Amino acid sequence: MTRTPSELLLSQALATRCKIALSEGSDPRIVAGALAAQRQGLADVILVGDAAAVRQELKAQGAAEGDGVSVEDPATSPLTDGFSAVFEDLRRHKGVDAEAARKAVLSPLVFAAMLVREGHADGTVGGAVATTSDVVRAALQVIGKAPDAALVSSFFLMYPPTNATPHARAMVYSDSGLVIDPNPIELASIAAASARSCRTLLREDPKVAMLSFSTKGSARHPRVSKVTEALDHLRAEHPDLDADGELQFDAAFVPSVAATKAPGSTIAGQANVMIFPDLDAGNIGYKMTQRLGGYSAIGPVLQGLAKPANDLSRGCVAEDVTQMIAVTVLQALDRP
C-alpha cells in the first residue's frame, strides 16, 4: 500500500534533518503541524512572523524555541538587511529600489522564501492564510523557476480511503490548482513534471494519462486536439515515459472500461498520474474525488521551482501542515 509523505519520510534513515520555513508562524494550525513534524523527526522548523505572537502561540501549545524549533521575525532579524540587498538585485529590472526591497522582505512570505534561496532553509510552506497567488508570486520572485522547467505548475496527491474498491490507488492529479488553460507544450511540461513528482512522492513508476472527454478518437474537437498534441510533445521529449491519451477518466482508471475503450494501451485502467486539460477539470476533479470518493488530498504541491516551496489550502488543519512539511522535505532530498 502506498505510504503517505510522512510515513515515507520516516522510513528513510537520514543523516541530517532538513529545515523547513513556515511563513505564517503564529497561526495555531501552522504551529501545531510544525511541532508535530519536529517531534516525529520529519524536519526542523523555522516559524516566521512577529516574534511575540509566534512565541505566545508556542507557549499556548506547550512548546518553546529550541530543539529544532526556531523563530525568525523579519522586523528584527539580523538577516533582513542582507535579504533586502539580494531582493533589490533580483527585482531591480522591475523598478524595485532599496526602500521597496526592504518593505518586501518584511513580508513573512518573502522572508521565508529568502531563507530558502540563501540556504538557511531547505524549503518553505505557506498558504494557511495567504492566497495561492501570493504564495506562488513570492516563490517565483525569490526562489525562481528551475532551469529545466518550462513553467511552474501544481498537483494534488490523492490517497484512497481504507474501504476503497480493489482498483483504487494513490494518484497525482495535475494541474489542479494553478495553470488555468495550458497550451499543448505547457500541458506536456506539466505531465513530465508530474511524472517526476510521482516517483519522488509516491515512489512508484509513473503511468501518465492525458485526460479528455474523448478516448482514442471517439470525439473530434479542438479541445481533444490540444490533448493529443500535448501527448505528441511529451513522447518526443520523454520517449521513455509511459504515457497515453487522449483518455476519458474511466478508461484511465477502471481496467474493465480500459479493455473496451482503449485495448492495447499500456496505461489505460492503471494510470497513477492524471493530467487534466485545464484548471476547470483539474480543480473540479480533485474535489469530487475527495468529497464523493472519500480520497484524502494533499496539496496543492508546487513543481518546477529551483527549490521547494509549497502552498496550503486556507481550510487546512494541522495534519495537512505536517504532511506538506514532509512533502517539502522529500522534494528537497530529490534535488541534485
mmCIF file of C-alpha atoms in Angstrom:
data_model
loop_
_atom_site.group_PDB
_atom_site.id
_atom_site.type_symbol
_atom_site.label_atom_id
_atom_site.label_comp_id
_atom_site.label_asym_id
_atom_site.label_seq_id
_atom_site.Cartn_x
_atom_site.Cartn_y
_atom_site.Cartn_z
ATOM 1 C CA MET A 1 0.000 0.000 0.000
ATOM 2 C CA THR A 2 1.270 3.479 -0.851
ATOM 3 C CA ARG A 3 2.589 5.369 2.148
ATOM 4 C CA THR A 4 1.784 8.984 2.966
ATOM 5 C CA PRO A 5 4.624 11.527 2.684
ATOM 6 C CA SER A 6 5.272 11.437 6.447
ATOM 7 C CA GLU A 7 5.301 7.614 6.501
ATOM 8 C CA LEU A 8 7.620 7.534 3.507
ATOM 9 C CA LEU A 9 9.985 10.046 5.063
ATOM 10 C CA LEU A 10 10.061 8.252 8.408
ATOM 11 C CA SER A 11 11.050 5.032 6.622
ATOM 12 C CA GLN A 12 14.286 6.645 5.460
ATOM 13 C CA ALA A 13 17.426 6.784 7.570
ATOM 14 C CA LEU A 14 18.525 10.402 7.190
ATOM 15 C CA ALA A 15 21.899 11.623 8.399
ATOM 16 C CA THR A 16 20.624 15.150 9.000
ATOM 17 C CA ARG A 17 17.210 16.792 9.169
ATOM 18 C CA CYS A 18 16.055 19.318 6.636
ATOM 19 C CA LYS A 19 14.879 22.739 7.813
ATOM 20 C CA ILE A 20 11.508 23.998 6.617
ATOM 21 C CA ALA A 21 10.457 27.658 6.954
ATOM 22 C CA LEU A 22 6.781 28.352 7.629
ATOM 23 C CA SER A 23 5.721 31.854 6.669
ATOM 24 C CA GLU A 24 2.598 32.009 8.878
ATOM 25 C CA GLY A 25 4.407 31.188 12.088
ATOM 26 C CA SER A 26 1.808 32.398 14.579
ATOM 27 C CA ASP A 27 -1.190 30.589 13.055
ATOM 28 C CA PRO A 28 -2.326 27.861 15.503
ATOM 29 C CA ARG A 29 -2.627 25.255 12.738
ATOM 30 C CA ILE A 30 0.850 26.025 11.457
ATOM 31 C CA VAL A 31 2.373 25.819 14.925
ATOM 32 C CA ALA A 32 0.590 22.550 15.734
ATOM 33 C CA GLY A 33 1.545 20.979 12.412
ATOM 34 C CA ALA A 34 5.135 22.197 12.639
ATOM 35 C CA LEU A 35 5.542 20.911 16.200
ATOM 36 C CA ALA A 36 4.158 17.524 15.153
ATOM 37 C CA ALA A 37 6.612 17.365 12.254
ATOM 38 C CA GLN A 38 9.523 18.247 14.508
ATOM 39 C CA ARG A 39 8.532 15.757 17.200
ATOM 40 C CA GLN A 40 8.095 12.978 14.645
ATOM 41 C CA GLY A 41 11.566 13.687 13.281
ATOM 42 C CA LEU A 42 10.357 14.812 9.862
ATOM 43 C CA ALA A 43 12.164 18.170 9.893
ATOM 44 C CA ASP A 44 13.392 21.042 11.976
ATOM 45 C CA VAL A 45 11.152 24.075 11.568
ATOM 46 C CA ILE A 46 11.569 27.839 11.361
ATOM 47 C CA LEU A 47 8.448 29.797 12.308
ATOM 48 C CA VAL A 48 8.465 33.182 10.535
ATOM 49 C CA GLY A 49 6.419 36.094 11.825
ATOM 50 C CA ASP A 50 6.050 38.571 14.649
ATOM 51 C CA ALA A 51 8.251 37.051 17.340
ATOM 52 C CA ALA A 52 5.961 37.904 20.249
ATOM 53 C CA ALA A 53 2.929 36.407 18.506
ATOM 54 C CA VAL A 54 4.812 33.263 17.487
ATOM 55 C CA ARG A 55 6.208 32.696 20.978
ATOM 56 C CA GLN A 56 2.795 33.293 22.501
ATOM 57 C CA GLU A 57 1.272 30.601 20.288
ATOM 58 C CA LEU A 58 4.153 28.226 21.040
ATOM 59 C CA LYS A 59 3.528 28.751 24.745
ATOM 60 C CA ALA A 60 -0.208 28.169 24.280
ATOM 61 C CA GLN A 61 0.637 24.807 22.731
ATOM 62 C CA GLY A 62 3.067 23.858 25.492
ATOM 63 C CA ALA A 63 6.220 24.457 23.489
ATOM 64 C CA ALA A 64 9.063 26.921 23.121
ATOM 65 C CA GLU A 65 12.035 27.667 20.904
ATOM 66 C CA GLY A 66 14.882 25.217 20.877
ATOM 67 C CA ASP A 67 15.491 21.594 19.895
ATOM 68 C CA GLY A 68 14.632 22.014 16.238
ATOM 69 C CA VAL A 69 12.134 24.870 16.567
ATOM 70 C CA SER A 70 13.327 28.412 15.855
ATOM 71 C CA VAL A 71 11.648 31.790 15.310
ATOM 72 C CA GLU A 72 12.565 34.427 12.731
ATOM 73 C CA ASP A 73 10.982 37.878 12.879
ATOM 74 C CA PRO A 74 11.652 39.836 9.656
ATOM 75 C CA ALA A 75 11.367 43.117 11.581
ATOM 76 C CA THR A 76 14.271 42.278 13.917
ATOM 77 C CA SER A 77 16.247 39.501 12.216
ATOM 78 C CA PRO A 78 19.949 40.117 11.519
ATOM 79 C CA LEU A 79 19.313 38.512 8.128
ATOM 80 C CA THR A 80 16.907 41.216 6.931
ATOM 81 C CA ASP A 81 19.489 43.719 5.662
ATOM 82 C CA GLY A 82 21.234 41.099 3.551
ATOM 83 C CA PHE A 83 17.959 39.724 2.253
ATOM 84 C CA SER A 84 16.872 43.231 1.271
ATOM 85 C CA ALA A 85 20.021 43.736 -0.789
ATOM 86 C CA VAL A 86 19.537 40.398 -2.551
ATOM 87 C CA PHE A 87 15.876 41.149 -3.280
ATOM 88 C CA GLU A 88 16.778 44.571 -4.682
ATOM 89 C CA ASP A 89 19.245 42.919 -7.072
ATOM 90 C CA LEU A 90 16.660 40.328 -8.096
ATOM 91 C CA ARG A 91 13.905 42.844 -8.780
ATOM 92 C CA ARG A 92 15.829 45.929 -9.915
ATOM 93 C CA HIS A 93 14.719 45.259 -13.503
ATOM 94 C CA LYS A 94 11.157 45.747 -12.237
ATOM 95 C CA GLY A 95 11.984 49.121 -10.721
ATOM 96 C CA VAL A 96 12.466 47.897 -7.125
ATOM 97 C CA ASP A 97 14.737 50.199 -5.107
ATOM 98 C CA ALA A 98 16.259 49.706 -1.667
ATOM 99 C CA GLU A 99 13.219 51.013 0.193
ATOM 100 C CA ALA A 100 10.797 48.814 -1.752
ATOM 101 C CA ALA A 101 13.070 45.802 -1.340
ATOM 102 C CA ARG A 102 13.170 46.180 2.430
ATOM 103 C CA LYS A 103 9.401 46.558 2.562
ATOM 104 C CA ALA A 104 9.004 43.361 0.523
ATOM 105 C CA VAL A 105 11.408 41.367 2.700
ATOM 106 C CA LEU A 106 9.479 42.370 5.818
ATOM 107 C CA SER A 107 6.649 40.247 4.426
ATOM 108 C CA PRO A 108 6.886 36.788 6.054
ATOM 109 C CA LEU A 109 6.148 35.098 2.715
ATOM 110 C CA VAL A 110 9.085 36.792 1.025
ATOM 111 C CA PHE A 111 11.339 36.412 4.071
ATOM 112 C CA ALA A 112 10.635 32.668 4.242
ATOM 113 C CA ALA A 113 11.411 32.317 0.532
ATOM 114 C CA MET A 114 14.660 34.228 1.079
ATOM 115 C CA LEU A 115 15.595 31.772 3.833
ATOM 116 C CA VAL A 116 15.369 29.041 1.207
ATOM 117 C CA ARG A 117 17.165 30.968 -1.535
ATOM 118 C CA GLU A 118 20.069 31.865 0.730
ATOM 119 C CA GLY A 119 20.472 28.363 2.166
ATOM 120 C CA HIS A 120 19.098 28.904 5.670
ATOM 121 C CA ALA A 121 16.194 26.521 4.968
ATOM 122 C CA ASP A 122 15.629 23.642 2.553
ATOM 123 C CA GLY A 123 12.057 24.568 1.663
ATOM 124 C CA THR A 124 9.114 26.704 2.665
ATOM 125 C CA VAL A 125 5.387 26.206 3.235
ATOM 126 C CA GLY A 126 2.651 28.861 3.349
ATOM 127 C CA GLY A 127 -0.937 29.433 2.360
ATOM 128 C CA ALA A 128 -2.946 28.733 5.517
ATOM 129 C CA VAL A 129 -3.768 32.459 5.478
ATOM 130 C CA ALA A 130 -2.200 33.794 2.265
ATOM 131 C CA THR A 131 -3.742 33.129 -1.134
ATOM 132 C CA THR A 132 -2.205 30.743 -3.648
ATOM 133 C CA SER A 133 -1.335 33.675 -5.917
ATOM 134 C CA ASP A 134 0.616 35.375 -3.108
ATOM 135 C CA VAL A 135 2.456 32.153 -2.223
ATOM 136 C CA VAL A 136 3.394 31.452 -5.829
ATOM 137 C CA ARG A 137 4.386 35.070 -6.512
ATOM 138 C CA ALA A 138 6.819 35.105 -3.591
ATOM 139 C CA ALA A 139 8.295 31.770 -4.649
ATOM 140 C CA LEU A 140 8.771 32.863 -8.263
ATOM 141 C CA GLN A 141 10.239 36.261 -7.384
ATOM 142 C CA VAL A 142 12.701 34.933 -4.817
ATOM 143 C CA ILE A 143 13.408 31.248 -5.489
ATOM 144 C CA GLY A 144 12.701 31.267 -9.189
ATOM 145 C CA LYS A 145 11.876 28.635 -11.759
ATOM 146 C CA ALA A 146 14.085 25.566 -12.132
ATOM 147 C CA PRO A 147 16.392 25.867 -15.178
ATOM 148 C CA ASP A 148 14.909 22.770 -16.808
ATOM 149 C CA ALA A 149 11.245 23.667 -16.163
ATOM 150 C CA ALA A 150 9.060 25.288 -18.809
ATOM 151 C CA LEU A 151 6.679 26.587 -16.157
ATOM 152 C CA VAL A 152 5.642 26.227 -12.538
ATOM 153 C CA SER A 153 2.581 24.059 -12.034
ATOM 154 C CA SER A 154 0.815 22.256 -9.220
ATOM 155 C CA PHE A 155 -0.743 18.931 -8.305
ATOM 156 C CA PHE A 156 -2.589 17.110 -5.557
ATOM 157 C CA LEU A 157 -1.621 13.777 -4.072
ATOM 158 C CA MET A 158 -4.782 11.690 -3.838
ATOM 159 C CA TYR A 159 -4.896 8.760 -1.401
ATOM 160 C CA PRO A 160 -7.790 6.253 -1.409
ATOM 161 C CA PRO A 161 -9.887 5.553 1.687
ATOM 162 C CA THR A 162 -9.450 2.271 3.558
ATOM 163 C CA ASN A 163 -12.755 0.934 2.195
ATOM 164 C CA ALA A 164 -11.936 1.758 -1.421
ATOM 165 C CA THR A 165 -12.649 -0.545 -4.351
ATOM 166 C CA PRO A 166 -9.892 -3.017 -5.323
ATOM 167 C CA HIS A 167 -8.618 -0.937 -8.261
ATOM 168 C CA ALA A 168 -8.374 2.273 -6.182
ATOM 169 C CA ARG A 169 -4.859 3.616 -5.826
ATOM 170 C CA ALA A 170 -2.834 6.679 -4.898
ATOM 171 C CA MET A 171 -2.580 9.161 -7.738
ATOM 172 C CA VAL A 172 -1.176 12.500 -8.833
ATOM 173 C CA TYR A 173 -3.792 14.962 -10.154
ATOM 174 C CA SER A 174 -2.301 17.801 -12.189
ATOM 175 C CA ASP A 175 -2.718 20.685 -12.733
ATOM 176 C CA SER A 176 -5.482 21.140 -10.188
ATOM 177 C CA GLY A 177 -4.520 24.418 -8.586
ATOM 178 C CA LEU A 178 -2.515 26.843 -10.695
ATOM 179 C CA VAL A 179 -2.269 26.842 -14.512
ATOM 180 C CA ILE A 180 -5.655 27.819 -15.917
ATOM 181 C CA ASP A 181 -5.514 26.841 -19.582
ATOM 182 C CA PRO A 182 -2.157 25.359 -20.616
ATOM 183 C CA ASN A 183 -1.297 25.093 -24.295
ATOM 184 C CA PRO A 184 -0.091 21.720 -25.657
ATOM 185 C CA ILE A 185 3.583 22.388 -24.919
ATOM 186 C CA GLU A 186 2.767 23.562 -21.396
ATOM 187 C CA LEU A 187 0.494 20.574 -20.845
ATOM 188 C CA ALA A 188 3.322 18.246 -21.880
ATOM 189 C CA SER A 189 5.652 20.013 -19.446
ATOM 190 C CA ILE A 190 3.096 19.620 -16.655
ATOM 191 C CA ALA A 191 2.860 15.903 -17.439
ATOM 192 C CA ALA A 192 6.644 15.425 -17.372
ATOM 193 C CA ALA A 193 6.983 17.287 -14.074
ATOM 194 C CA SER A 194 4.094 15.317 -12.581
ATOM 195 C CA ALA A 195 5.726 12.033 -13.586
ATOM 196 C CA ARG A 196 8.853 13.030 -11.666
ATOM 197 C CA SER A 197 6.699 14.064 -8.703
ATOM 198 C CA CYS A 198 5.069 10.630 -8.784
ATOM 199 C CA ARG A 199 8.468 8.979 -8.462
ATOM 200 C CA THR A 200 9.513 11.359 -5.680
ATOM 201 C CA LEU A 201 6.367 11.333 -3.555
ATOM 202 C CA LEU A 202 4.635 8.045 -4.320
ATOM 203 C CA ARG A 203 7.799 6.037 -5.039
ATOM 204 C CA GLU A 204 6.025 4.438 -7.990
ATOM 205 C CA ASP A 205 6.744 4.271 -11.702
ATOM 206 C CA PRO A 206 4.510 6.875 -13.352
ATOM 207 C CA LYS A 207 1.790 5.823 -15.747
ATOM 208 C CA VAL A 208 0.566 9.062 -17.273
ATOM 209 C CA ALA A 209 -2.952 9.548 -18.630
ATOM 210 C CA MET A 210 -3.630 12.626 -20.755
ATOM 211 C CA LEU A 211 -7.309 13.145 -19.924
ATOM 212 C CA SER A 212 -10.093 14.380 -22.169
ATOM 213 C CA PHE A 213 -13.827 13.952 -22.794
ATOM 214 C CA SER A 214 -12.752 11.667 -25.667
ATOM 215 C CA THR A 215 -10.958 8.324 -25.740
ATOM 216 C CA LYS A 216 -8.797 7.400 -28.715
ATOM 217 C CA GLY A 217 -10.670 9.473 -31.260
ATOM 218 C CA SER A 218 -14.210 8.898 -30.001
ATOM 219 C CA ALA A 219 -14.806 12.646 -30.467
ATOM 220 C CA ARG A 220 -13.272 15.358 -32.606
ATOM 221 C CA HIS A 221 -12.853 18.858 -31.284
ATOM 222 C CA PRO A 222 -10.044 21.425 -30.836
ATOM 223 C CA ARG A 223 -10.073 20.619 -27.101
ATOM 224 C CA VAL A 224 -9.305 16.990 -27.954
ATOM 225 C CA SER A 225 -6.606 18.006 -30.428
ATOM 226 C CA LYS A 226 -4.930 20.039 -27.685
ATOM 227 C CA VAL A 227 -4.535 16.870 -25.597
ATOM 228 C CA THR A 228 -3.260 14.696 -28.452
ATOM 229 C CA GLU A 229 -0.769 17.406 -29.442
ATOM 230 C CA ALA A 230 0.431 17.556 -25.834
ATOM 231 C CA LEU A 231 0.937 13.776 -25.873
ATOM 232 C CA ASP A 232 2.993 14.079 -29.070
ATOM 233 C CA HIS A 233 5.214 16.716 -27.425
ATOM 234 C CA LEU A 234 5.546 14.600 -24.273
ATOM 235 C CA ARG A 235 6.598 11.491 -26.201
ATOM 236 C CA ALA A 236 9.063 13.462 -28.286
ATOM 237 C CA GLU A 237 10.740 14.995 -25.231
ATOM 238 C CA HIS A 238 10.435 11.956 -22.939
ATOM 239 C CA PRO A 239 10.303 8.816 -25.096
ATOM 240 C CA ASP A 240 10.895 6.515 -22.120
ATOM 241 C CA LEU A 241 7.893 7.820 -20.189
ATOM 242 C CA ASP A 242 4.864 5.514 -20.087
ATOM 243 C CA ALA A 243 2.069 7.843 -21.224
ATOM 244 C CA ASP A 244 -1.074 7.607 -23.315
ATOM 245 C CA GLY A 245 -4.084 9.621 -24.422
ATOM 246 C CA GLU A 246 -6.431 11.011 -25.140
ATOM 247 C CA LEU A 247 -8.336 9.085 -22.448
ATOM 248 C CA GLN A 248 -11.550 9.636 -20.547
ATOM 249 C CA PHE A 249 -11.137 9.251 -16.807
ATOM 250 C CA ASP A 250 -12.951 5.913 -16.636
ATOM 251 C CA ALA A 251 -10.728 4.494 -19.367
ATOM 252 C CA ALA A 252 -7.649 5.669 -17.498
ATOM 253 C CA PHE A 253 -8.815 4.398 -14.102
ATOM 254 C CA VAL A 254 -11.027 1.291 -14.481
ATOM 255 C CA PRO A 255 -9.423 -1.834 -16.006
ATOM 256 C CA SER A 256 -12.692 -3.217 -17.393
ATOM 257 C CA VAL A 257 -13.534 0.055 -19.115
ATOM 258 C CA ALA A 258 -9.984 0.333 -20.448
ATOM 259 C CA ALA A 259 -10.260 -3.103 -22.044
ATOM 260 C CA THR A 260 -13.262 -1.888 -24.033
ATOM 261 C CA LYS A 261 -12.337 1.719 -24.806
ATOM 262 C CA ALA A 262 -8.544 1.526 -25.132
ATOM 263 C CA PRO A 263 -7.460 -2.059 -25.801
ATOM 264 C CA GLY A 264 -3.723 -2.439 -26.079
ATOM 265 C CA SER A 265 -2.924 0.715 -24.097
ATOM 266 C CA THR A 266 -0.073 0.209 -21.639
ATOM 267 C CA ILE A 267 -1.515 2.599 -19.074
ATOM 268 C CA ALA A 268 -5.302 2.597 -19.556
ATOM 269 C CA GLY A 269 -7.021 1.215 -16.471
ATOM 270 C CA GLN A 270 -3.900 1.600 -14.349
ATOM 271 C CA ALA A 271 -2.832 5.247 -14.653
ATOM 272 C CA ASN A 272 -1.494 6.880 -11.492
ATOM 273 C CA VAL A 273 -0.733 10.324 -12.973
ATOM 274 C CA MET A 274 -3.868 12.054 -14.212
ATOM 275 C CA ILE A 275 -3.187 15.102 -16.388
ATOM 276 C CA PHE A 276 -6.253 17.311 -16.751
ATOM 277 C CA PRO A 277 -6.637 19.515 -19.834
ATOM 278 C CA ASP A 278 -7.317 22.701 -17.855
ATOM 279 C CA LEU A 279 -7.806 24.027 -14.349
ATOM 280 C CA ASP A 280 -11.597 23.760 -14.528
ATOM 281 C CA ALA A 281 -11.385 19.993 -14.982
ATOM 282 C CA GLY A 282 -8.473 19.510 -12.576
ATOM 283 C CA ASN A 283 -9.897 21.507 -9.704
ATOM 284 C CA ILE A 284 -13.395 20.073 -10.043
ATOM 285 C CA GLY A 285 -11.969 16.574 -10.452
ATOM 286 C CA TYR A 286 -9.857 16.556 -7.319
ATOM 287 C CA LYS A 287 -12.660 17.991 -5.194
ATOM 288 C CA MET A 288 -15.163 15.424 -6.477
ATOM 289 C CA THR A 289 -12.685 12.618 -5.832
ATOM 290 C CA GLN A 290 -12.144 13.967 -2.324
ATOM 291 C CA ARG A 291 -15.754 14.712 -1.382
ATOM 292 C CA LEU A 292 -17.599 11.926 -3.176
ATOM 293 C CA GLY A 293 -14.899 9.268 -3.396
ATOM 294 C CA GLY A 294 -13.552 9.757 0.108
ATOM 295 C CA TYR A 295 -9.967 10.209 -1.061
ATOM 296 C CA SER A 296 -7.535 12.253 1.022
ATOM 297 C CA ALA A 297 -5.991 15.187 -0.857
ATOM 298 C CA ILE A 298 -2.583 16.674 -0.061
ATOM 299 C CA GLY A 299 -1.783 19.882 -1.899
ATOM 300 C CA PRO A 300 -1.584 21.968 -3.891
ATOM 301 C CA VAL A 301 2.041 20.911 -4.228
ATOM 302 C CA LEU A 302 4.170 23.133 -6.465
ATOM 303 C CA GLN A 303 6.584 21.765 -9.075
ATOM 304 C CA GLY A 304 9.019 23.477 -11.398
ATOM 305 C CA LEU A 305 10.738 25.724 -8.830
ATOM 306 C CA ALA A 306 14.501 25.868 -8.285
ATOM 307 C CA LYS A 307 13.984 24.905 -4.626
ATOM 308 C CA PRO A 308 10.882 23.622 -2.828
ATOM 309 C CA ALA A 309 8.070 25.995 -1.869
ATOM 310 C CA ASN A 310 4.553 24.761 -1.278
ATOM 311 C CA ASP A 311 1.044 26.020 -0.809
ATOM 312 C CA LEU A 312 -1.640 25.094 1.711
ATOM 313 C CA SER A 313 -5.395 25.296 1.480
ATOM 314 C CA ARG A 314 -6.797 28.077 3.647
ATOM 315 C CA GLY A 315 -9.103 25.422 5.079
ATOM 316 C CA CYS A 316 -6.163 23.266 6.162
ATOM 317 C CA VAL A 317 -5.797 21.560 9.537
ATOM 318 C CA ALA A 318 -2.631 20.791 11.480
ATOM 319 C CA GLU A 319 -2.238 17.331 9.923
ATOM 320 C CA ASP A 320 -2.252 18.922 6.456
ATOM 321 C CA VAL A 321 0.619 21.157 7.556
ATOM 322 C CA THR A 322 2.599 18.175 8.844
ATOM 323 C CA GLN A 323 2.096 16.250 5.608
ATOM 324 C CA MET A 324 3.063 19.263 3.492
ATOM 325 C CA ILE A 325 6.245 19.663 5.508
ATOM 326 C CA ALA A 326 7.026 16.015 4.716
ATOM 327 C CA VAL A 327 6.290 16.628 1.017
ATOM 328 C CA THR A 328 8.636 19.613 1.002
ATOM 329 C CA VAL A 329 11.418 17.604 2.644
ATOM 330 C CA LEU A 330 11.037 14.783 0.100
ATOM 331 C CA GLN A 331 11.269 17.332 -2.710
ATOM 332 C CA ALA A 332 14.398 18.818 -1.153
ATOM 333 C CA LEU A 333 16.007 15.398 -0.862
ATOM 334 C CA ASP A 334 15.262 14.737 -4.543
ATOM 335 C CA ARG A 335 17.278 17.767 -5.654
ATOM 336 C CA PRO A 336 20.671 17.111 -7.300
#
